[in-house]
mmCIF file of C-alpha atoms in Angstrom:
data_model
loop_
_atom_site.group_PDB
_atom_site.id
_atom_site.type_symbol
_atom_site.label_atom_id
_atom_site.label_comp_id
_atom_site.label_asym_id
_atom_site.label_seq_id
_atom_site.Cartn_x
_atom_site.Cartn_y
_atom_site.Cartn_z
ATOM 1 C CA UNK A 8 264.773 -211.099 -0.892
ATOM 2 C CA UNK A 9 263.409 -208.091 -1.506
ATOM 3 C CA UNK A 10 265.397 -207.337 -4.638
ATOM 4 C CA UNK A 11 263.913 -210.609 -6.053
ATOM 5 C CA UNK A 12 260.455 -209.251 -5.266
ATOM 6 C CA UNK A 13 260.850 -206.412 -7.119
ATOM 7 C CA UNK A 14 262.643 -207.747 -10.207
ATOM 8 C CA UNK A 15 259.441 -210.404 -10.256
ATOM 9 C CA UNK A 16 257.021 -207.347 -9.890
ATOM 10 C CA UNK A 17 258.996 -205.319 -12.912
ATOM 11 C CA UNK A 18 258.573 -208.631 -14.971
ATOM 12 C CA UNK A 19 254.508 -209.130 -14.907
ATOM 13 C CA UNK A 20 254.407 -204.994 -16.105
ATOM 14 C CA UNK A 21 253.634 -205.094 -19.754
ATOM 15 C CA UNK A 22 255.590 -202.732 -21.608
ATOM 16 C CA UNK A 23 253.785 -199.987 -22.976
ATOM 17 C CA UNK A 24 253.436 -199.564 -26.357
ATOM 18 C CA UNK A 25 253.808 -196.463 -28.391
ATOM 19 C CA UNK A 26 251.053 -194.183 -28.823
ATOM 20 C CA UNK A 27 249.911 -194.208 -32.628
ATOM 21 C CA UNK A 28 249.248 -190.899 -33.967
ATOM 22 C CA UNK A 29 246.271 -190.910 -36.074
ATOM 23 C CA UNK A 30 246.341 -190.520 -39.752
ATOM 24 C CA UNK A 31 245.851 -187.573 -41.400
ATOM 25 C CA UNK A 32 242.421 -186.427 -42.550
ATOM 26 C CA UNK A 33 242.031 -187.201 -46.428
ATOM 27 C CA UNK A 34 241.431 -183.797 -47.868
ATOM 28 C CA UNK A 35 243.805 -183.452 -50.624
ATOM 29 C CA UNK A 36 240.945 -184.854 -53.037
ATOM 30 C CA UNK A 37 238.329 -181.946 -52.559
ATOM 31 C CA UNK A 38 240.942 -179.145 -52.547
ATOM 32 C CA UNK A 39 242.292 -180.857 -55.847
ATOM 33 C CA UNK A 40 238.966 -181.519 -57.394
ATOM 34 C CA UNK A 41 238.039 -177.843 -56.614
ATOM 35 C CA UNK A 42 241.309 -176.724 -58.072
ATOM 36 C CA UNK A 43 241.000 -178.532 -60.972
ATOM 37 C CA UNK A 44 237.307 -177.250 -61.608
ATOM 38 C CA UNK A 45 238.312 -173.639 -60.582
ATOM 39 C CA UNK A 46 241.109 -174.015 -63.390
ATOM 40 C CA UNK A 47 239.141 -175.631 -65.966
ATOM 41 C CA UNK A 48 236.718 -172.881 -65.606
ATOM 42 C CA UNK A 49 239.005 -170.231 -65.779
ATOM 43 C CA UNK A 50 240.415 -171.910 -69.416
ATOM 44 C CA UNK A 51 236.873 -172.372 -70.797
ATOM 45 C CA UNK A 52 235.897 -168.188 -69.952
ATOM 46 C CA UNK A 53 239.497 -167.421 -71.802
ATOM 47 C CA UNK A 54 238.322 -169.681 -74.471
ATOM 48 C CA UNK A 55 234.773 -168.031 -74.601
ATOM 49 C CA UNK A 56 236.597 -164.457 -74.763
ATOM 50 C CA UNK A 57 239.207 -165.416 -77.560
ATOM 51 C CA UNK A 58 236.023 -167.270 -79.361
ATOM 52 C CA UNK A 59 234.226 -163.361 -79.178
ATOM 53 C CA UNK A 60 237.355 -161.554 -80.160
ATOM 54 C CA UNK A 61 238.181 -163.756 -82.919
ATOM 55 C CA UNK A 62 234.536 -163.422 -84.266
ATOM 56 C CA UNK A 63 234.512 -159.045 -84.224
ATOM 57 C CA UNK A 64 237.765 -159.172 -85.870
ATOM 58 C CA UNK A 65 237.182 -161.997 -88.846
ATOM 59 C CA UNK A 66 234.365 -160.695 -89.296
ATOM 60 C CA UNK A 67 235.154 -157.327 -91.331
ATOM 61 C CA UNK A 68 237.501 -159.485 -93.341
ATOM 62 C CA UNK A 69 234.674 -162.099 -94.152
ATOM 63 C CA UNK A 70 232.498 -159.183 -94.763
ATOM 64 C CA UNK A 71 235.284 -157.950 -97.483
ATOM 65 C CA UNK A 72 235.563 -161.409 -98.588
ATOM 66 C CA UNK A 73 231.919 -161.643 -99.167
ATOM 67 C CA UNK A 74 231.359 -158.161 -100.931
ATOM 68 C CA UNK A 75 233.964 -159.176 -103.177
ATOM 69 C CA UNK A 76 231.859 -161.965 -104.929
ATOM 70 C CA UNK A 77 228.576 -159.800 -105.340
ATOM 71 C CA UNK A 78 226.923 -158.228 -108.011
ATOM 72 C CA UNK A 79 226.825 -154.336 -107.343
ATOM 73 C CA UNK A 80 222.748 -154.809 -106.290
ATOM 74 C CA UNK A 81 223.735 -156.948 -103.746
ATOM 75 C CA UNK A 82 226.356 -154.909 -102.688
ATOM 76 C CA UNK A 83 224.303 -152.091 -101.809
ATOM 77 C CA UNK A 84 221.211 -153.936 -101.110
ATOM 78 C CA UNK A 85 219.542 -153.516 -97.859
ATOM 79 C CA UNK A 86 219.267 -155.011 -95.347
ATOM 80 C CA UNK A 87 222.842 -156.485 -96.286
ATOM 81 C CA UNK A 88 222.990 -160.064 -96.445
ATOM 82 C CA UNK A 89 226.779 -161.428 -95.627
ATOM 83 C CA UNK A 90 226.527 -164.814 -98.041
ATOM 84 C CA UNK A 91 225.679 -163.409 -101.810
ATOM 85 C CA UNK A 92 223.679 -165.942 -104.043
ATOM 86 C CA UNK A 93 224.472 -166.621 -106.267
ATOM 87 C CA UNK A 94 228.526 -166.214 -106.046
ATOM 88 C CA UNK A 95 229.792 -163.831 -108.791
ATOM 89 C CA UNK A 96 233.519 -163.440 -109.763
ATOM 90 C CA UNK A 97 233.280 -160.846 -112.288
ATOM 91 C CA UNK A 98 234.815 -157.759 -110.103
ATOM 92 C CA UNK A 99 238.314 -159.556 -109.993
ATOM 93 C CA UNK A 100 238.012 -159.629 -113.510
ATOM 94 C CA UNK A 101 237.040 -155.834 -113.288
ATOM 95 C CA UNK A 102 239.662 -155.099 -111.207
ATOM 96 C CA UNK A 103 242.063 -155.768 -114.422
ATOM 97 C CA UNK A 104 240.159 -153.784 -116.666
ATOM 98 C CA UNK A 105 239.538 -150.469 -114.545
ATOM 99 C CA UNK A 106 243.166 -150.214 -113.620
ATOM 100 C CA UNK A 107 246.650 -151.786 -114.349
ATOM 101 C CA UNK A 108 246.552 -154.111 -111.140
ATOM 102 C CA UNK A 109 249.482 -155.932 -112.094
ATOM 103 C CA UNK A 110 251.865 -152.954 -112.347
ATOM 104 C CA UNK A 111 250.712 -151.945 -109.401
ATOM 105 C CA UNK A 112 251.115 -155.705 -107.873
ATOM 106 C CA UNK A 113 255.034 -155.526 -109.292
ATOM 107 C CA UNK A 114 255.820 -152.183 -108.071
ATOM 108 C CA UNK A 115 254.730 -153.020 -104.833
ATOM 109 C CA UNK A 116 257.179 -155.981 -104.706
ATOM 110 C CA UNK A 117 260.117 -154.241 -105.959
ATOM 111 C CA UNK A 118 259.897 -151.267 -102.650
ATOM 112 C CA UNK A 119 258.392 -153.994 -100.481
ATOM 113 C CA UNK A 120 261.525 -156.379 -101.380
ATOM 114 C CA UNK A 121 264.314 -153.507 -101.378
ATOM 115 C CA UNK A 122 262.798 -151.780 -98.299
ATOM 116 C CA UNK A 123 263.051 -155.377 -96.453
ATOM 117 C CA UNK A 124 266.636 -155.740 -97.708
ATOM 118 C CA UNK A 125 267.957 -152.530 -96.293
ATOM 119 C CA UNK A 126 265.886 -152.346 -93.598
ATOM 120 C CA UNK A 127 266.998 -155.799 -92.093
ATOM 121 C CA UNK A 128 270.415 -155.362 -93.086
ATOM 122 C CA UNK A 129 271.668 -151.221 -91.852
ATOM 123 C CA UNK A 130 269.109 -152.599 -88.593
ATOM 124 C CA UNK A 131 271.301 -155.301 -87.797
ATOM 125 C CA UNK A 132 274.325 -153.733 -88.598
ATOM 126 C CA UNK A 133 273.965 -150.563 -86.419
ATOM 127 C CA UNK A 134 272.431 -152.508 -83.312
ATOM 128 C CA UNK A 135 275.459 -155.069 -83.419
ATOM 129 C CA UNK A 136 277.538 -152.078 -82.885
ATOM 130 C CA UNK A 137 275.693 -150.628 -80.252
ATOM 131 C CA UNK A 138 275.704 -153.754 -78.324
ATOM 132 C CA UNK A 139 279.272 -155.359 -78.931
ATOM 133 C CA UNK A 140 281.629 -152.470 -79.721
ATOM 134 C CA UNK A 141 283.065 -150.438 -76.759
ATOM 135 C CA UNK A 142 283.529 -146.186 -78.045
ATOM 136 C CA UNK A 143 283.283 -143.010 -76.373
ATOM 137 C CA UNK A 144 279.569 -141.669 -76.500
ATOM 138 C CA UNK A 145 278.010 -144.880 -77.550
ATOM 139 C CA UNK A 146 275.623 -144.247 -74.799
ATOM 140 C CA UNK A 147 274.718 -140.599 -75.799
ATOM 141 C CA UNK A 148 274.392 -141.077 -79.688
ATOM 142 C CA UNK A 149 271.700 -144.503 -78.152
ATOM 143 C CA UNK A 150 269.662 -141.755 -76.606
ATOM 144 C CA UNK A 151 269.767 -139.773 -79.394
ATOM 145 C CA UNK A 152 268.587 -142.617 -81.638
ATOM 146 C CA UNK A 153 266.353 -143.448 -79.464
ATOM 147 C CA UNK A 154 265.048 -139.205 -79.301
ATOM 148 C CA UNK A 155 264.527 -139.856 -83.277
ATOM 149 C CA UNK A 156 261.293 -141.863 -82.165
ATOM 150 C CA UNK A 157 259.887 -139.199 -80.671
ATOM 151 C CA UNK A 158 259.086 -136.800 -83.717
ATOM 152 C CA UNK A 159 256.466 -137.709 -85.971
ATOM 153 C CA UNK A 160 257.045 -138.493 -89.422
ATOM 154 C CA UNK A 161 254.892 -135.244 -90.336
ATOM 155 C CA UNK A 162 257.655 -132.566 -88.370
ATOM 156 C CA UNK A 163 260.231 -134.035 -91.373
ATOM 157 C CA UNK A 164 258.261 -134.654 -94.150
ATOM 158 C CA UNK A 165 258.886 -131.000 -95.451
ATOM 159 C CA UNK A 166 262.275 -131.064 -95.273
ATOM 160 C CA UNK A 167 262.919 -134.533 -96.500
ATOM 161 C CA UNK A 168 260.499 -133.445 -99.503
ATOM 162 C CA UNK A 169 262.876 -130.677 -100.787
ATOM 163 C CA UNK A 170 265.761 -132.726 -100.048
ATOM 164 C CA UNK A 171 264.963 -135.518 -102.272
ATOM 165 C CA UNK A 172 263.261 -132.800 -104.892
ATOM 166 C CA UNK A 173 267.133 -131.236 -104.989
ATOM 167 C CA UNK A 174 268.773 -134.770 -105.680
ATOM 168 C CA UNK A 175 265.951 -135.565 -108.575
ATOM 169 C CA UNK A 176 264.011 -138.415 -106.728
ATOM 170 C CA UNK A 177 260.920 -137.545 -107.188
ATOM 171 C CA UNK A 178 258.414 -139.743 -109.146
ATOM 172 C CA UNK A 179 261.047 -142.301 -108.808
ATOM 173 C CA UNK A 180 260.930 -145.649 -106.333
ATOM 174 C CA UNK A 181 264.014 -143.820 -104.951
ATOM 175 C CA UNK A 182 262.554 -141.789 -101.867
ATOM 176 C CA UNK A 183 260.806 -145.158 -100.787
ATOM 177 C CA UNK A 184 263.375 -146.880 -100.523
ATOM 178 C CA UNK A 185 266.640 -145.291 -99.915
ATOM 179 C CA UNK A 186 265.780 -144.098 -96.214
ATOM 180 C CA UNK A 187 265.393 -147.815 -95.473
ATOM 181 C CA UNK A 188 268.835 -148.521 -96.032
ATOM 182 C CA UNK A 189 269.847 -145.897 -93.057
ATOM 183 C CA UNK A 190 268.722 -148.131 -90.438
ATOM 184 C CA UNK A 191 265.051 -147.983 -88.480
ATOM 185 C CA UNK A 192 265.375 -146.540 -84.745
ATOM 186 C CA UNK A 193 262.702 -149.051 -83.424
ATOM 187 C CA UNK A 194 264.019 -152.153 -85.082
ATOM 188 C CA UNK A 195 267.789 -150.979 -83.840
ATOM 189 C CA UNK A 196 266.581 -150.619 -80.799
ATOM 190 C CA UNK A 197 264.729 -154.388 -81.176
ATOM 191 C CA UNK A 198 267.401 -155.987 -82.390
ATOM 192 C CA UNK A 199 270.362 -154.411 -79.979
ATOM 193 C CA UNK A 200 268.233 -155.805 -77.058
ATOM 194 C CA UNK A 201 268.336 -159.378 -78.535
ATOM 195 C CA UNK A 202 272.355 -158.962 -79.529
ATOM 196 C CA UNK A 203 273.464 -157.673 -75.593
ATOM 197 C CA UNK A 204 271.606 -161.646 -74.791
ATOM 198 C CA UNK A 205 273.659 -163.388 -76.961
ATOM 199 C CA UNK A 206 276.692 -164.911 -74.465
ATOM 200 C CA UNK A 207 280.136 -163.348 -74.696
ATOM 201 C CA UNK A 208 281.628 -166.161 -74.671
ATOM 202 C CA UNK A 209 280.813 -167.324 -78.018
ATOM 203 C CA UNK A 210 282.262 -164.400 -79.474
ATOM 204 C CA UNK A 211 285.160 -164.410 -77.122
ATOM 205 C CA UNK A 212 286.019 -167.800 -78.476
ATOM 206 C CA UNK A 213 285.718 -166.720 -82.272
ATOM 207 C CA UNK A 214 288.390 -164.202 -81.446
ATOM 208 C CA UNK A 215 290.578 -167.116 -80.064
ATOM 209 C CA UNK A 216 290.477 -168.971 -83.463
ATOM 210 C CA UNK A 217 291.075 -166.103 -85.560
ATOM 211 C CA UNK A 218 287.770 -164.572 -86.376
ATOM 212 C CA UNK A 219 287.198 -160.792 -87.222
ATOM 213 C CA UNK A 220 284.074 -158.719 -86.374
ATOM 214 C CA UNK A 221 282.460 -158.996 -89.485
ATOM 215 C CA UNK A 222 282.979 -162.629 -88.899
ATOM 216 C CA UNK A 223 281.597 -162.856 -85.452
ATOM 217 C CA UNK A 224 278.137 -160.997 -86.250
ATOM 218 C CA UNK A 225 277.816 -162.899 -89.752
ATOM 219 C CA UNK A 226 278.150 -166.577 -88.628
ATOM 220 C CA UNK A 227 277.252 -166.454 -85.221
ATOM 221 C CA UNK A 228 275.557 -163.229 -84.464
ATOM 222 C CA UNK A 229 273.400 -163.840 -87.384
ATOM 223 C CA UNK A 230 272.343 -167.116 -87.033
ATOM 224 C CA UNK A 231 271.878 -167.085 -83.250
ATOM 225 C CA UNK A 232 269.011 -164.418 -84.032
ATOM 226 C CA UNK A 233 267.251 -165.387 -86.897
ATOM 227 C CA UNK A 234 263.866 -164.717 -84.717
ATOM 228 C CA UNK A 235 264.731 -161.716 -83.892
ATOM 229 C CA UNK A 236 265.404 -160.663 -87.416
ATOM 230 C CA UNK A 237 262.200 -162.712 -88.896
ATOM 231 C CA UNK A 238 260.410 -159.879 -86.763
ATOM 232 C CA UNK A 239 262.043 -157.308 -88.196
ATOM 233 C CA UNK A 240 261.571 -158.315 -91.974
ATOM 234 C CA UNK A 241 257.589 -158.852 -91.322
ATOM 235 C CA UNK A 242 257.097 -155.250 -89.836
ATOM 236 C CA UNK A 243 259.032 -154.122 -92.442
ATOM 237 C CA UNK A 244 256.761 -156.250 -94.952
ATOM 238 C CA UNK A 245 253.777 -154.802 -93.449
ATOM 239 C CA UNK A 246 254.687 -151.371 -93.255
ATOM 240 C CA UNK A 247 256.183 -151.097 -96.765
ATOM 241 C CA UNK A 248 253.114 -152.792 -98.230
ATOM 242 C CA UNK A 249 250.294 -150.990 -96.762
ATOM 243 C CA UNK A 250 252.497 -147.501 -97.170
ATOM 244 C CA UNK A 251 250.120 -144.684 -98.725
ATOM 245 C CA UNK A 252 251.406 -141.103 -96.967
ATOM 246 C CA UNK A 253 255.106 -141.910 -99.039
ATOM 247 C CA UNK A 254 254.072 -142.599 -102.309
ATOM 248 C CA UNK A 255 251.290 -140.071 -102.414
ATOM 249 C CA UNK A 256 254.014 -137.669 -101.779
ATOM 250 C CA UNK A 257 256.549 -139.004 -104.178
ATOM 251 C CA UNK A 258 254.683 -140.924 -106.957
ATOM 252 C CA UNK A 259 253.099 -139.041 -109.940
ATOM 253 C CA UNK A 260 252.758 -141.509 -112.796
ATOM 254 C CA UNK A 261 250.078 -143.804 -112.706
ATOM 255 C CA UNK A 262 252.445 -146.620 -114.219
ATOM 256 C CA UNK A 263 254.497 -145.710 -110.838
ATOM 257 C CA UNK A 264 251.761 -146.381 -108.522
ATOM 258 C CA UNK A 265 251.660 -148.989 -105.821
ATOM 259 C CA UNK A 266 248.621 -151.043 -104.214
ATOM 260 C CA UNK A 267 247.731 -148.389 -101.622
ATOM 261 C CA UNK A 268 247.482 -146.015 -104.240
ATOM 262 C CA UNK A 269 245.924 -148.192 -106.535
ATOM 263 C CA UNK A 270 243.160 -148.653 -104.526
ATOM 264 C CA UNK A 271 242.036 -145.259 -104.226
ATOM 265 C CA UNK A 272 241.020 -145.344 -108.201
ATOM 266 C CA UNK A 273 237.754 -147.462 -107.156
ATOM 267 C CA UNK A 274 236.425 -144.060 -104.709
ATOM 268 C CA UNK A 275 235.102 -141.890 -107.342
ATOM 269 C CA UNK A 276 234.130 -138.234 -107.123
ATOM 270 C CA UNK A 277 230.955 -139.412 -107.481
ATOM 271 C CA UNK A 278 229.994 -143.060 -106.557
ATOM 272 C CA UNK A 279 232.009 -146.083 -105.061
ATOM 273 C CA UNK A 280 232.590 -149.311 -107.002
ATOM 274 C CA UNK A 281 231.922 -151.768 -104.033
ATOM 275 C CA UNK A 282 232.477 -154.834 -105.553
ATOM 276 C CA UNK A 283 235.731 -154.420 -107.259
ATOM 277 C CA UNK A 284 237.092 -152.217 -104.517
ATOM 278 C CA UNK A 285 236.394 -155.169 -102.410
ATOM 279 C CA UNK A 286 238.089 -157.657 -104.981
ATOM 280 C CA UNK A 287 241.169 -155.761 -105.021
ATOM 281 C CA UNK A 288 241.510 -155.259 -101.375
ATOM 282 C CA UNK A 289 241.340 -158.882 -100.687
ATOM 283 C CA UNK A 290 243.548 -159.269 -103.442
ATOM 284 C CA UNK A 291 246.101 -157.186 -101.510
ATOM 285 C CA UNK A 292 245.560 -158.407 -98.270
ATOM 286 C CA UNK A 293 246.288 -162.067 -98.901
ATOM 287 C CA UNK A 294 250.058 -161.923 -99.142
ATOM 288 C CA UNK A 295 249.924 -160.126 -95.408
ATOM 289 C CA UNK A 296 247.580 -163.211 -94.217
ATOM 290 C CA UNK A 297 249.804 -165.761 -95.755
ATOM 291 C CA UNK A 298 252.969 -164.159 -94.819
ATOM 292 C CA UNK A 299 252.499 -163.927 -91.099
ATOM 293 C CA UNK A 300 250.846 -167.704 -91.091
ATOM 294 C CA UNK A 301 253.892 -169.220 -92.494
ATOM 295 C CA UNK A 302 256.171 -166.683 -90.053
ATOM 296 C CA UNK A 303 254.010 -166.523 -86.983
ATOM 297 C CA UNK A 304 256.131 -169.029 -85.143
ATOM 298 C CA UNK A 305 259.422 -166.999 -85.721
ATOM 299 C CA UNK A 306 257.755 -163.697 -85.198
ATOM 300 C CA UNK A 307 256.604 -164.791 -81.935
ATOM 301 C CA UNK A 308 259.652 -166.164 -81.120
ATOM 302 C CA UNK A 309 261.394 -162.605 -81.997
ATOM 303 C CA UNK A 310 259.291 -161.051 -79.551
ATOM 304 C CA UNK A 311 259.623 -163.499 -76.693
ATOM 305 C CA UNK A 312 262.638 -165.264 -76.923
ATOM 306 C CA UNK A 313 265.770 -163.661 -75.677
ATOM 307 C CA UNK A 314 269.205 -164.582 -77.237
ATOM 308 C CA UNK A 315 269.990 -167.410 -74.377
ATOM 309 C CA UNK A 316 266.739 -169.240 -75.404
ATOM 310 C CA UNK A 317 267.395 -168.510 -79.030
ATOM 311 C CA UNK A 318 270.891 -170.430 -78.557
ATOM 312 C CA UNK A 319 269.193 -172.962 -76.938
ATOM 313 C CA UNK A 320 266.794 -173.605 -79.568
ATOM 314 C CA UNK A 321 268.455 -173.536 -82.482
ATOM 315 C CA UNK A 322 271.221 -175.971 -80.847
ATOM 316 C CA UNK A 323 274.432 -173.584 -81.289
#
């Protein structure tokens, strides 16, 4: 009896339900709407600061630009006005007469182009061989290399001078471009950094069907680094082109001259020919913009990329 009793007491207990925990408090919409603001802000004062950096340094160049296309009142007028009115093209035609531009143009090329070609080429060469090829002391003649940065150009430019007077270079395109064909400590440096990323086991698999070194660095070395070396050619480029110290040094005919030479023939003893200084300048400077706008994507790549992305990208 009284185990009935308490089995009917047990039955009228309802059974408790669960406690429900309460829901969590919505605040993942401020924090992101904050976050979102706080980021969008930050983008628009980068913006602002590019905008203002952009404008101090187009602005010489439109200045050039603008001086170009004046008469010689305008150029010296004050206060200076940066759009001339009416536009006047006559100092690019000046720029012909005064001085043979177009000698100077072609000379340029030629130690531009052959100081490109060497420079690329004994670059690659001796940084594939510091980063691939095992030797005794490959680590000490690196540092030594690497010492060669160190001295100015100014500690050898005596030396060099009656070195190349004793062979007969001077007044010759020789002196400007010889040296680049012995390699360029920075850009071995560049390019043995970019090499030592490349994966082994490309190469190691080359070997297996037969490949020699030459082999190796020419069709996959090469190819796998083709940012790397973009870099080096447009340095080159811009160093080569905008040379003056060299050719100053070396270059006594005017029929020899190059564009930074060239130039100085508009600063006379006595007065300064604005307008077709100006003309010629921009004149020169437009390969250099148009270069690095078709190559910016590869030079940026050369800088960033190291040789596992490059073999990514390029699908190898």
């Amino acid at each position: 009896m009284l185990l009935e009793e308490r089995y009917q007491a047990n039955r009228q207990i309802e059974p408790v339900q669960p406690a429900r925990m309460p829901g969590p408090i919505n605040q993942t919409k401020p924090v992101f709407k904050n976050y979102t603001r706080q980021k969008k802000l930050d983008r628009l004062m980068i913006y602002l600061m590019l905008v203002v950096l952009s404008i101090l340094f187009i602005l010489p160049f439109l200045w050039m630009v603008s001086t170009s296309i004046k008469t010689e009142s305008q150029a010296i007028s004050y206060p200076p006005t940066l759009w001339p009115a009416p536009f006047d093209f006559a100092n690019y035609r000046e720029v012909f007469e005064l001085v043979p531009f177009l000698q100077f143009y072609w000379n340029t090329i030629v130690v531009t182009g052959l100081t490109v070609i060497g420079t690329v080429a004994s670059s690659a060469v001796v940084a594939y061989a510091f980063a691939r090829i095992k030797g005794r002391g490959r680590s000490v003649w690196f540092i030594l290399l690497l010492c060669t940065m160190m001295l100015p150009p100014q500690v050898t430019m005596i030396p060099v001078y009656l070195i190349f007077t004793e062979l007969g270079w001077v007044n010759t395109f020789l002196p400007l471009v010889v040296p680049a064909f012995l390699g360029n400590a920075f850009f071995i440096f560049l390019l043995r950094q970019f090499f030592r990323a490349i994966p082994k086991e490309l190469e190691e698999s080359a070997i297996i069907d037969g490949c020699s070194l030459f082999g190796i660095f020419w069709r996959i070395v090469v190819p796998l680094s083709k940012p790397a070396l973009i870099t080096v050619a447009i340095l080159s480029f811009m160093g080569s082109w905008n040379d003056f110290l060299t050719p100053l040094i070396y270059l006594n005919d005017i029929d020899k001259y190059t564009l930074a030479l060239g130039l100085q023939m508009f600063n006379g003893q006595q007065t300064m020919q604005w307008g077709p200084m100006m003309a010629a300048s921009t004149m020169v400077i437009f390969p250099l913009v148009v270069l690095f706008f078709i190559a910016q994507k590869h030079f940026i790549q050369g800088i960033a990329l190291s040789g596992i992305k490059g073999y990514t990208l390029y699908g190898h």
